[in-house]
Coordinates of C-alpha atoms in Angstrom, one line a residue:
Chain A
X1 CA -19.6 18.2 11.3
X2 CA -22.3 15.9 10.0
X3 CA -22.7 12.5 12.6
X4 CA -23.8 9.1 11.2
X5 CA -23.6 5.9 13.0
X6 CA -23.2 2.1 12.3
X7 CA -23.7 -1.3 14.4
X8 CA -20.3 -2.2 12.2
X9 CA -18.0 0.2 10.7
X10 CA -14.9 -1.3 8.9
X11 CA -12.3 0.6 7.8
X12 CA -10.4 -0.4 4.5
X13 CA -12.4 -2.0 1.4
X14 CA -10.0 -4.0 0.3
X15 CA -10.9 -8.0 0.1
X16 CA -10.5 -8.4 3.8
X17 CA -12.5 -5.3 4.6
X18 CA -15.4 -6.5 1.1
X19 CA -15.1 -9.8 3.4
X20 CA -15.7 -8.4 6.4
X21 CA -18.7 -5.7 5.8
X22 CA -20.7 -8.4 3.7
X23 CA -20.2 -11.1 6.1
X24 CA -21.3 -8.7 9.2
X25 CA -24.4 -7.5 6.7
X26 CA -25.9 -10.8 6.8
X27 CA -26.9 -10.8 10.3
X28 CA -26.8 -6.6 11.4
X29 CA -28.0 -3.4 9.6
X30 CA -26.4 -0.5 9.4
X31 CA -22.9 -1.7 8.2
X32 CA -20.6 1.1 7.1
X33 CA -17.6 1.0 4.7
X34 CA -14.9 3.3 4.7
X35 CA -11.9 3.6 2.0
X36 CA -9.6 6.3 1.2
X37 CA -9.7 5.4 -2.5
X38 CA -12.4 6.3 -5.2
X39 CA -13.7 2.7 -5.9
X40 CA -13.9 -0.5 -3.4
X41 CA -11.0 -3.3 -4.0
X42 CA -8.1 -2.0 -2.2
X43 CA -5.0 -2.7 -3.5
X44 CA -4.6 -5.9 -5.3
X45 CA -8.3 -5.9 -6.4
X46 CA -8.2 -2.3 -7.4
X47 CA -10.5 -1.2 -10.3
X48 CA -9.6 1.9 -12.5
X49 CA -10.4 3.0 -16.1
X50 CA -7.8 0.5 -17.2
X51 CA -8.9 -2.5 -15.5
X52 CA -12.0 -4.8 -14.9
X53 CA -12.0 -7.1 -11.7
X54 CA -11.2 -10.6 -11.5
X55 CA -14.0 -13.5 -11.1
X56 CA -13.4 -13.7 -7.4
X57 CA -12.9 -9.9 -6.9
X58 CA -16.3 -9.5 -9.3
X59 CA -18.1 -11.9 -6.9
X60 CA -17.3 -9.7 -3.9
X61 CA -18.0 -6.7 -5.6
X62 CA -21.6 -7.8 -6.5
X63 CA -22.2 -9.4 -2.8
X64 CA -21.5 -5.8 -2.1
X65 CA -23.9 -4.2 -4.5
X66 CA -26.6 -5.9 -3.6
X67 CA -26.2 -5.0 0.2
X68 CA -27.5 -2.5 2.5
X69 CA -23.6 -1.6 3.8
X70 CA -23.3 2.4 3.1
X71 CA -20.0 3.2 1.5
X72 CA -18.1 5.9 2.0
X73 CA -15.0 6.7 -0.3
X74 CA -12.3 9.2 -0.5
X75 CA -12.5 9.3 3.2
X76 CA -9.3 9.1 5.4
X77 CA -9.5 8.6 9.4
X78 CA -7.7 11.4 10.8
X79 CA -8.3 10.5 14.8
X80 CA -9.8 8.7 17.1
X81 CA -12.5 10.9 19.0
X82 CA -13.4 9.9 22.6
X83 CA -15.5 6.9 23.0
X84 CA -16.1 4.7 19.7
X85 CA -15.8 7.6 17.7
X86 CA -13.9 8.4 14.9
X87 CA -13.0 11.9 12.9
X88 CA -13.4 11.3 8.9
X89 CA -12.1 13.4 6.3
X90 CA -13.6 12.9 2.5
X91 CA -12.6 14.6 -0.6
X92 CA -15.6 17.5 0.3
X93 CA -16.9 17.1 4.3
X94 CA -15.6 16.4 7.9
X95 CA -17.5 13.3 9.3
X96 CA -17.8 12.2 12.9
X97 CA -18.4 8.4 12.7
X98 CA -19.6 6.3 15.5
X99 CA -19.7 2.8 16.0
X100 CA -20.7 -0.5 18.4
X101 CA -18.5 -2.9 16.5
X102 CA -15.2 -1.5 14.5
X103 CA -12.9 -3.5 12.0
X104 CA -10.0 -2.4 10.5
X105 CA -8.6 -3.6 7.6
X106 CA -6.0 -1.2 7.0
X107 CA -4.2 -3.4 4.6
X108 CA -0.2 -3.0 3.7
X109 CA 1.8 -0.6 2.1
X110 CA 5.0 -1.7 -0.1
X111 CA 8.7 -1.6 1.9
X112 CA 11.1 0.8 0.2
X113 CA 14.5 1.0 0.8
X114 CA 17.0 4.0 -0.3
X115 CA 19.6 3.3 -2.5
X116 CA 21.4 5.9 -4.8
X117 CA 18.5 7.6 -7.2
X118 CA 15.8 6.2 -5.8
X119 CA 14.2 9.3 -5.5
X120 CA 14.4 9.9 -9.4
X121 CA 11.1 10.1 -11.5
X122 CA 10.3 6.5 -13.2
X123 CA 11.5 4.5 -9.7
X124 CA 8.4 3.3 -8.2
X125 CA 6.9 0.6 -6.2
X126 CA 5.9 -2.5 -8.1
X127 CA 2.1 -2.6 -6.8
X128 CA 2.5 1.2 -7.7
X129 CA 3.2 0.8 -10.8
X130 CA 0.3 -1.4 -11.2
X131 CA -1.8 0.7 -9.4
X132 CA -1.2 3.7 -11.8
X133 CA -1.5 1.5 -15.0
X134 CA -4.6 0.4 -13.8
X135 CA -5.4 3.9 -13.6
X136 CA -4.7 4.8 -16.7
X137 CA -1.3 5.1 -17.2
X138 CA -0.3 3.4 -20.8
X139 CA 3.0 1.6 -20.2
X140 CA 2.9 -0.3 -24.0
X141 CA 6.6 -0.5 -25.2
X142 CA 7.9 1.0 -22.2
X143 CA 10.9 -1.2 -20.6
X144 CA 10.5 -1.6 -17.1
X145 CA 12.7 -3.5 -14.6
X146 CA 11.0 -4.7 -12.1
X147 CA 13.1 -5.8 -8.7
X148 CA 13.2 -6.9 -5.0
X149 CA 11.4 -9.2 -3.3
X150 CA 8.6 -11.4 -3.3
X151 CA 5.7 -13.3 -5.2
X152 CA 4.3 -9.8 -6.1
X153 CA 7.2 -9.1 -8.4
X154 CA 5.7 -12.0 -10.7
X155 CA 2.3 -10.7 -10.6
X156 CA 3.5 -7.3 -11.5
X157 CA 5.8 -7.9 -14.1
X158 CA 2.8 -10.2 -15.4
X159 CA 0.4 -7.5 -15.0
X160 CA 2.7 -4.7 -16.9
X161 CA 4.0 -7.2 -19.6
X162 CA -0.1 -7.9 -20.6
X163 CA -0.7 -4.4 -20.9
X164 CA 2.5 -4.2 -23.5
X165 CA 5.6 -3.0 -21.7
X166 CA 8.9 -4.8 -22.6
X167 CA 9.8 -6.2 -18.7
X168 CA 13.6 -6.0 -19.6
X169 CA 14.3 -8.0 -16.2
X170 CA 13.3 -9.6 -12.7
X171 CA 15.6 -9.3 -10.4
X172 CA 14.6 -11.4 -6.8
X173 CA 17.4 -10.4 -4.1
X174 CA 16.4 -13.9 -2.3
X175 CA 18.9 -16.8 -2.9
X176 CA 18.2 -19.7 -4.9
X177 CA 18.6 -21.8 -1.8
X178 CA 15.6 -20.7 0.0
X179 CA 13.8 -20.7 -3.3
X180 CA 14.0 -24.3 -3.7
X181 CA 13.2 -24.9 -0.2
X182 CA 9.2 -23.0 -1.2
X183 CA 9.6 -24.9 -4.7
X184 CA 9.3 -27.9 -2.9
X185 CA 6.4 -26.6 -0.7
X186 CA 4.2 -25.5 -3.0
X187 CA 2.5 -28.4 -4.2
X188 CA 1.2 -28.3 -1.1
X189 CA -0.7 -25.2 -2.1
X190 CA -2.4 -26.1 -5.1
X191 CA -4.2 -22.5 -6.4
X192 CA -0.7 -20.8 -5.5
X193 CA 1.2 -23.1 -7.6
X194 CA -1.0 -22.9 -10.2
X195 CA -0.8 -18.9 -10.2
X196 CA 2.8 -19.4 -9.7
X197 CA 2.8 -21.4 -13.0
X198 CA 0.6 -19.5 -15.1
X199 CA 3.3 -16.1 -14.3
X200 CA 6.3 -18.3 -14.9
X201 CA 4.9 -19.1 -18.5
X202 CA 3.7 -16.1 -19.3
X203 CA 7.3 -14.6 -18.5
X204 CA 9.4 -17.2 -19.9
X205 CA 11.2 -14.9 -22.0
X206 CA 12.0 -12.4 -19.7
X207 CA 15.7 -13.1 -17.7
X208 CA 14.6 -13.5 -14.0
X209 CA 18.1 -13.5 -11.6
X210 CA 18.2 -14.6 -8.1
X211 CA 20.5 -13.9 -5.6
X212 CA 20.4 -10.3 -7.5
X213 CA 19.1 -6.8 -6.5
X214 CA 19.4 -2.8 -8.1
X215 CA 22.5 -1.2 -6.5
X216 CA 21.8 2.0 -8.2
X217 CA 19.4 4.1 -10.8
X218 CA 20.7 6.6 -13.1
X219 CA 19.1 9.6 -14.6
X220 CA 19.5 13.5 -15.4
X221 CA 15.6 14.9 -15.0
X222 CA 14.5 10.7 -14.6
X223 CA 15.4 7.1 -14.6
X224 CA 17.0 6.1 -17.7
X225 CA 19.3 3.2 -16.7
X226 CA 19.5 0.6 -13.3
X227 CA 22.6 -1.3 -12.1
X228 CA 22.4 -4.8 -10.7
X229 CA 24.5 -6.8 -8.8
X230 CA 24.7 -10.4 -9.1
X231 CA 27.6 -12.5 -6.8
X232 CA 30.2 -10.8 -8.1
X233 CA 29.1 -9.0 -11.5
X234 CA 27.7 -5.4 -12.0
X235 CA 26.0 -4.2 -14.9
X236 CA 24.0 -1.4 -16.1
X237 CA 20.6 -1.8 -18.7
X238 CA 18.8 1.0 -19.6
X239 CA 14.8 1.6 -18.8
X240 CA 11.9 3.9 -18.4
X241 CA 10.9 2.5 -15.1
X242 CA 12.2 0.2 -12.1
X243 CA 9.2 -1.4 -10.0
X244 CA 10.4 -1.9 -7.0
X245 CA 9.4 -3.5 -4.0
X246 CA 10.9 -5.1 -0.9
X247 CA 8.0 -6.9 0.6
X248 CA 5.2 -5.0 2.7
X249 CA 4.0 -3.1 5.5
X250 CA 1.0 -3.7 7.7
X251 CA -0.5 -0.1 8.1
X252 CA -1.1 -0.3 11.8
X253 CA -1.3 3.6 12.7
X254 CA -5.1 3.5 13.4
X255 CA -4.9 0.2 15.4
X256 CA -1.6 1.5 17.2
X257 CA -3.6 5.3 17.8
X258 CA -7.1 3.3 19.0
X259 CA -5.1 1.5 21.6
X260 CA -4.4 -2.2 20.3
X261 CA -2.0 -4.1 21.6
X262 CA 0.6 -5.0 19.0
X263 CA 3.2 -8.0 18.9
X264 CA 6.2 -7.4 16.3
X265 CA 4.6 -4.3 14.9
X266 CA 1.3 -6.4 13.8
X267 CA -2.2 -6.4 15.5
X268 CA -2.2 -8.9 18.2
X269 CA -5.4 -10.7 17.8
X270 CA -7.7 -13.7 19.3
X271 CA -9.1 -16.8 17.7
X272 CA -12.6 -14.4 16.8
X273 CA -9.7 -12.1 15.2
X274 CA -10.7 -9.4 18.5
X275 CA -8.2 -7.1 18.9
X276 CA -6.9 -6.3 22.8
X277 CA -10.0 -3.5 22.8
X278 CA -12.9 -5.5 23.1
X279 CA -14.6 -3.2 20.4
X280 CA -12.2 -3.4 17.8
X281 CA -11.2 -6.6 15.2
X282 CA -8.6 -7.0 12.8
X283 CA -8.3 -9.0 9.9
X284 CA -5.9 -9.0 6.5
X285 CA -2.5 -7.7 6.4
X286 CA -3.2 -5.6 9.3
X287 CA -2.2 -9.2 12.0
X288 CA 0.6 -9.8 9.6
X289 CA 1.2 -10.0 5.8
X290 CA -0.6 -12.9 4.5
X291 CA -2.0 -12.5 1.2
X292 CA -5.3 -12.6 -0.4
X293 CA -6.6 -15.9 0.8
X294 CA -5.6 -15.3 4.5
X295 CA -7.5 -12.0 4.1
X296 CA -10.6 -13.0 2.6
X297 CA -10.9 -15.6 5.7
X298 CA -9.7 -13.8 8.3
X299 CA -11.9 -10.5 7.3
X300 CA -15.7 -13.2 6.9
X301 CA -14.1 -14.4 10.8
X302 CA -13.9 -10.8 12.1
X303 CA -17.3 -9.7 9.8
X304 CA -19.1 -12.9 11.4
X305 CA -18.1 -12.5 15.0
X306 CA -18.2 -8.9 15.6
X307 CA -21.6 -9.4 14.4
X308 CA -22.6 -12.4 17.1
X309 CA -22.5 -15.1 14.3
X310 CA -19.8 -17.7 16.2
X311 CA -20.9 -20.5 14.5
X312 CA -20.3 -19.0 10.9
X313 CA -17.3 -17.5 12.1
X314 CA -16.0 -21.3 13.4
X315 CA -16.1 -22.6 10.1
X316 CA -13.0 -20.9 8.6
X317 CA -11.1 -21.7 11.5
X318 CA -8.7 -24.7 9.9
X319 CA -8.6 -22.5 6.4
X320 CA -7.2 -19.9 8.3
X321 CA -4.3 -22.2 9.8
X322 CA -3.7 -23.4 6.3
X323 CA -3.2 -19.4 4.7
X324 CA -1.0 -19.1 7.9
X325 CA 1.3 -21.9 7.4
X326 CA 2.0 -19.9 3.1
X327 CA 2.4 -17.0 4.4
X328 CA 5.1 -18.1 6.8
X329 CA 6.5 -19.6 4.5
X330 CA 7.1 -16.6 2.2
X331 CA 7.9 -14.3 5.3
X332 CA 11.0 -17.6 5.4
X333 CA 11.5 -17.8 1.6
X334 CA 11.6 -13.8 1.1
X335 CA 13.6 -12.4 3.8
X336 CA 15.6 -9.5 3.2
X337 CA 19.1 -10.3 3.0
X338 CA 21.7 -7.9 5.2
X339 CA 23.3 -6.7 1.9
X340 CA 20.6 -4.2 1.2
X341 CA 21.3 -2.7 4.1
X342 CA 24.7 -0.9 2.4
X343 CA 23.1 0.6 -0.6
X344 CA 22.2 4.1 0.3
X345 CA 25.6 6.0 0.0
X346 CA 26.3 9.1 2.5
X347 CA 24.4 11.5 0.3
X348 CA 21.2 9.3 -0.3
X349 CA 18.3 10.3 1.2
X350 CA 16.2 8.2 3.5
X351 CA 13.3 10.4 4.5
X352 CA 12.0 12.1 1.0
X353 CA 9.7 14.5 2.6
X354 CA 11.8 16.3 4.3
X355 CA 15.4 15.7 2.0
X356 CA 17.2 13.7 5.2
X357 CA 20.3 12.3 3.6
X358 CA 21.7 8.7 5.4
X359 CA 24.9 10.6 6.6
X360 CA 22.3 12.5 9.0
X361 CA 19.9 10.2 10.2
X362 CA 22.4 6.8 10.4
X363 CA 24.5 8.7 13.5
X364 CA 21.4 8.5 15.6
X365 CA 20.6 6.1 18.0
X366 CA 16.9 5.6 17.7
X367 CA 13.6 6.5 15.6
X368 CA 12.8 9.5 18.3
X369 CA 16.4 11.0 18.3
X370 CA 16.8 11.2 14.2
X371 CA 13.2 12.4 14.3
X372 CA 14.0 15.3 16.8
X373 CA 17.3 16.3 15.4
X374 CA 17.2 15.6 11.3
X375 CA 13.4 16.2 10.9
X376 CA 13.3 12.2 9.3
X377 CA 9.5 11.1 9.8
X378 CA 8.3 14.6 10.0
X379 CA 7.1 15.3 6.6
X380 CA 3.7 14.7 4.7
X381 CA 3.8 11.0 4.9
X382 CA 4.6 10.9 8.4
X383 CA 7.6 8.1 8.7
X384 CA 5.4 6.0 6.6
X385 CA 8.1 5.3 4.2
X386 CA 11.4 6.6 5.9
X387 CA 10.5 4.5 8.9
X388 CA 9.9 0.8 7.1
X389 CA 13.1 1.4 6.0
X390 CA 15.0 2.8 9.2
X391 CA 13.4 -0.3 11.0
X392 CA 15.3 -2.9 8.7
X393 CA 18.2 -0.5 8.7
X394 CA 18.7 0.1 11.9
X395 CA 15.8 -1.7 14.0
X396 CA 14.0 1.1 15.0
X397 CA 10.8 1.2 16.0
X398 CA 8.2 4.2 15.6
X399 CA 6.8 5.1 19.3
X400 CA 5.8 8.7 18.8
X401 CA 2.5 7.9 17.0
X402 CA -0.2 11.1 17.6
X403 CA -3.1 12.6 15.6
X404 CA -3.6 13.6 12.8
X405 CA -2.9 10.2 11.8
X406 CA -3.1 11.7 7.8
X407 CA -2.7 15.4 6.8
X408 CA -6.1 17.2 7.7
X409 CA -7.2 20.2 6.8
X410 CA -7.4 22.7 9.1
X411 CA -11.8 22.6 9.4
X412 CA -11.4 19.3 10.1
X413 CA -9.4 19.8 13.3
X414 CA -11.2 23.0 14.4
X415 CA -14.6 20.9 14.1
X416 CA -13.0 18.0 16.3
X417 CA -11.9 21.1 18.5
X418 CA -15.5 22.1 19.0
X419 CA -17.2 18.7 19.4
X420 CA -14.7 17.6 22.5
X421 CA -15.6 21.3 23.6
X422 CA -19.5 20.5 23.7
X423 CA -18.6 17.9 25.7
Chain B
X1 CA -15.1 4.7 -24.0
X2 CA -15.8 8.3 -23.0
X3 CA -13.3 11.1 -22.6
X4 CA -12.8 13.6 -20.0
X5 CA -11.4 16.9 -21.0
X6 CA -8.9 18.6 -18.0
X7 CA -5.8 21.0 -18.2
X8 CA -2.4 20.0 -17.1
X9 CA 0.0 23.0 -16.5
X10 CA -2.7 24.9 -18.6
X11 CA -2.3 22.5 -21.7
X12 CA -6.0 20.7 -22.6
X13 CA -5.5 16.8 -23.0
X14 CA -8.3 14.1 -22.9
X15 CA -8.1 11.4 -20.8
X16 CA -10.6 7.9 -21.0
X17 CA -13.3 8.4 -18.3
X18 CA -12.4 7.2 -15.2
X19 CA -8.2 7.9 -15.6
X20 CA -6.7 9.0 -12.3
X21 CA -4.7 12.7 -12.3
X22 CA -1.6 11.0 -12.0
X23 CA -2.4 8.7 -14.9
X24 CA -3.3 11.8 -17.0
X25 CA -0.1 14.0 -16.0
X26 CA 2.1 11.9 -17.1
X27 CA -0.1 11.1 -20.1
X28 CA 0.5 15.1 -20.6
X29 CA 4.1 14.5 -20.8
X30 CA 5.1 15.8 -17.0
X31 CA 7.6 14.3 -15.3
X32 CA 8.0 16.2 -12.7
X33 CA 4.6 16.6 -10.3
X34 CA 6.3 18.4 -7.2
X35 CA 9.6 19.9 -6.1
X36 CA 11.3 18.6 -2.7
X37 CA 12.6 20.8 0.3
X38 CA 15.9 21.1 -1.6
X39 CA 14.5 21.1 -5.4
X40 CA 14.6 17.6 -6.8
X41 CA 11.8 16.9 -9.1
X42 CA 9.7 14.1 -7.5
X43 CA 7.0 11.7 -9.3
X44 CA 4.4 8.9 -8.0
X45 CA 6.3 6.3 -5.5
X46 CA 3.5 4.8 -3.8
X47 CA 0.6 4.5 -6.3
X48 CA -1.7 4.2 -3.5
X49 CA -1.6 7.6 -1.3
X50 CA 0.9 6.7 0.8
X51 CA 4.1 8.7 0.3
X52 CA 2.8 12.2 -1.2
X53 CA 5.6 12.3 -3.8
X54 CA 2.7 12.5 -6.4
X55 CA 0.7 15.9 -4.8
X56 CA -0.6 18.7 -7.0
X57 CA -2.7 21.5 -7.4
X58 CA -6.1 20.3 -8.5
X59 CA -8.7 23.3 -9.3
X60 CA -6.8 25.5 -7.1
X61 CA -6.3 23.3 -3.6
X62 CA -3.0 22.5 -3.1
X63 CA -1.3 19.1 -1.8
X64 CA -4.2 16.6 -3.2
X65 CA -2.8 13.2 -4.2
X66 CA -3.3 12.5 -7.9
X67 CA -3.1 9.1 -7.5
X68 CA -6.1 9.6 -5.8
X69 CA -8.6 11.3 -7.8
X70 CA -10.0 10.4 -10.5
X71 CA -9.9 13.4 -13.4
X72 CA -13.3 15.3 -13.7
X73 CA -14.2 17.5 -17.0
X74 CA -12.9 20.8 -16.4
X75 CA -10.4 20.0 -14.1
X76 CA -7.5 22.3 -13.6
X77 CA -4.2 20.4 -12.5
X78 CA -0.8 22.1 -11.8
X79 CA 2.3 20.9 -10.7
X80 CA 5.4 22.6 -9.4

């Protein structure tokens, strides 16, 4: 197992993470950067065959170029080793990375929930979608529905409808009351109501229904048709995909398995964003979903003062208050309303890994007992998507977190095995 | 742009450089990229190596996410 080690390691290159590494490289060598994709940008400033970044993402990416930070891609943290340590999986090699400083910017993952065939090819997440178009999937004069919660529906269904698919309808489950209520907010937020703007015109022909969600999606070997329900009407449209996504998920497993303290399932933090391990900051989606602005200035916080720059760090102290106050008021503005909570019928399965149908899992009591007796969480993804859903459900909670955080081949483990040995 | 030549289900396509695997499956036509405990044909969720629904054979190592990986000339991809 090949060793390397870094003043700063920060895990996830998305903007918080680019944010973070550059910001720490201005002051310290020997910066590392670790993502499990191919190419820095993370999620919402991915870059694929089929897309080319953004100004502001472009900008990052070439404060990155011309840095010192090593990069290392395809690589996945299976476990935290014994002091500052951590065991790396990439695409060829087992890595045992060690650091002064760590930052995790794990970023989010999109909330599903189960409702009858959403386990049928063609039902996807909306930043999925995206993520595969950019990827290369063609989607021109496919009809896509796009549904659930959230700014990001806009973006998508913007994103998908420039690259030529028909976007046959938006559906937003949150009422039009609360809706209002962030209409009249965001002039306050000048660049988000300008983005909101620029989506709303370029979807002005597509119907967009509030108060409205998917109750169902149809299809023999895929999805070929999704039912809404709006107050008290149902109606079926047919489609080649429904982009679907009910808010997001910090992914908190290596921040939960390294020992941070966490407050409503997010990274409790300090005003240098210093996790309860004195090593370890957070920053991004990680403390709590915030968008791209709150990321950008909470990862140059955590890059600056991991690296002993405090007085850098300081000055995005009030932006960071301001990105807070948006992104409570969309955690307000698009909270899940309890309908969704009656959609999966008996026979609809809420773990897909391991085929655990809601008749099975909703007689337990708790995360631990449906996990023990149904085998829900067990599979591949490890209660990654099962349990976002069982916790707005039911309200569990995971508590039975343990390595491998991701699957691992079995070298990886026997090389971990060996090194604690040497010990 | 440049092309990559790789087989899907031993059937040659050509992708643009720098297409993901999952990109290029269904570009292939597949729907179906892995069968479930019980048999149901599952396809990408996630999009971002997450949920596993989208896992194939790629030049004979099982369970690698083709959302993932970015298609390589030569490349052998099977799914289930």
């Amino acid at each position: 197992m090949r060793r390397q080690d870094f003043s700063t390691l920060v895990i996830g290159a998305g903007p918080a993470g680019l944010a973070a590494a550059t910001s720490a490289a201005l002051s310290t060598k020997n910066v590392g950067l670790l993502d499990d994709n191919p190419l820095p940008g993370g999620q919402i400033w991915r870059q694929g065959s089929a897309s080319s970044p953004a100004t502001q993402a472009a900008s990052w990416f070439e404060r990155l170029r011309t840095s010192a930070i090593t990069i290392i891609p395809q690589a996945r943290v299976v476990a935290p080793l014994n002091e500052q340590a951590l065991l790396v999986e990439t695409a060829n090699e087992t890595l045992e990375l060690h650091y002064e400083r760590l930052i995790l910017t794990t970023g989010a993952r999109e909330r599903f929930l189960p409702f009858p065939g959403w386990t049928l090819p063609g039902v996807m997440g909306a930043g999925g979608l995206q993520a595969l178009v950019k990827g290369g999937l063609p989607v021109k004069g496919k009809r896509i529905v796009v549904a659930g919660s959230g700014p990001l529906l806009l973006a998508v269904a913007s994103y998908l409808k420039s690259k030529g698919a028909i976007i046959c309808a938006i559906a937003e489950q949150a009422p039009w009351s609360k809706l209002r209520a962030f209409g009249w907010h965001l002039p306050f937020h000048v660049k988000q109501l300008r983005q909101a703007g620029g989506f709303g015109w370029h979807l002005r022909t597509v119907p967009y229904y509030v108060d409205c969600w998917v109750t169902q999606a149809d299809g023999v070997q895929q999805l070929e048709a999704v039912t809404f329900h709006h107050s008290r009407r149902t109606w079926t449209i047919p489609c080649d995909y429904l982009a679907c996504g009910f808010g997001l998920v910090p992914n908190s497993e290596l921040a939960e398995a390294l020992g941070c303290e966490m407050v409503q399932e997010v990274v409790r933090v300090n005003e240098w964003q210093r996790s309860s391990c004195e090593q370890i900051y957070c920053a991004g989606e990680v403390t709590g979903i915030g968008g791209l602005d709150r990321a950008l200035i909470e990862g140059r916080i955590a890059g600056f003062a991991a690296s002993g720059q405090m007085d850098r760090a300081r000055r995005y102290f009030a932006a960071r208050i301001r990105a807070q106050r948006f992104a409570d008021l969309l955690a307000e503005t698009f909270q899940l309303r309890d309908e969704l909570k009656t959609l999966a019928h008996a026979d609809t399965l809420v773990c897909r890994c391991e085929d655990v149908p809601y008749a099975a899992v909703s007689q337990h009591k708790s995360w631990r007992s449906a996990k023990l007796q149904t085998r829900c969480g067990m599979g591949t993804c490890q209660g990654r998507i099962c349990g976002a859903a069982t916790d707005f459900l039911f309200g569990w909670t995971q508590d039975s977190l343990r390595a491998p955080l991701v699957p691992a081949t079995v070298a990886s483990l026997i090389a971990s095995g060996e090194e604690e040995t040497a010990r | 742009m440049s092309e990559v030549h790789l087989t899907i289900n031993e059937h040659e396509i050509s992708v643009p450089a720098g297409s993901i695997v999952a990109a290029a499956i269904a570009l292939a036509g597949v729907t179906g990229y892995r069968h479930s405990v019980r048999g149901e044909t599952r396809a990408p969720l996630c999009g971002m190596g997450i949920c596993a629904e989208c896992r194939v054979t790629i030049n004979g190592q099982p369970h690698r996410l083709s959302c993932q990986t970015i298609c390589e000339e030569n490349m052998r991809v099977s799914t289930t």
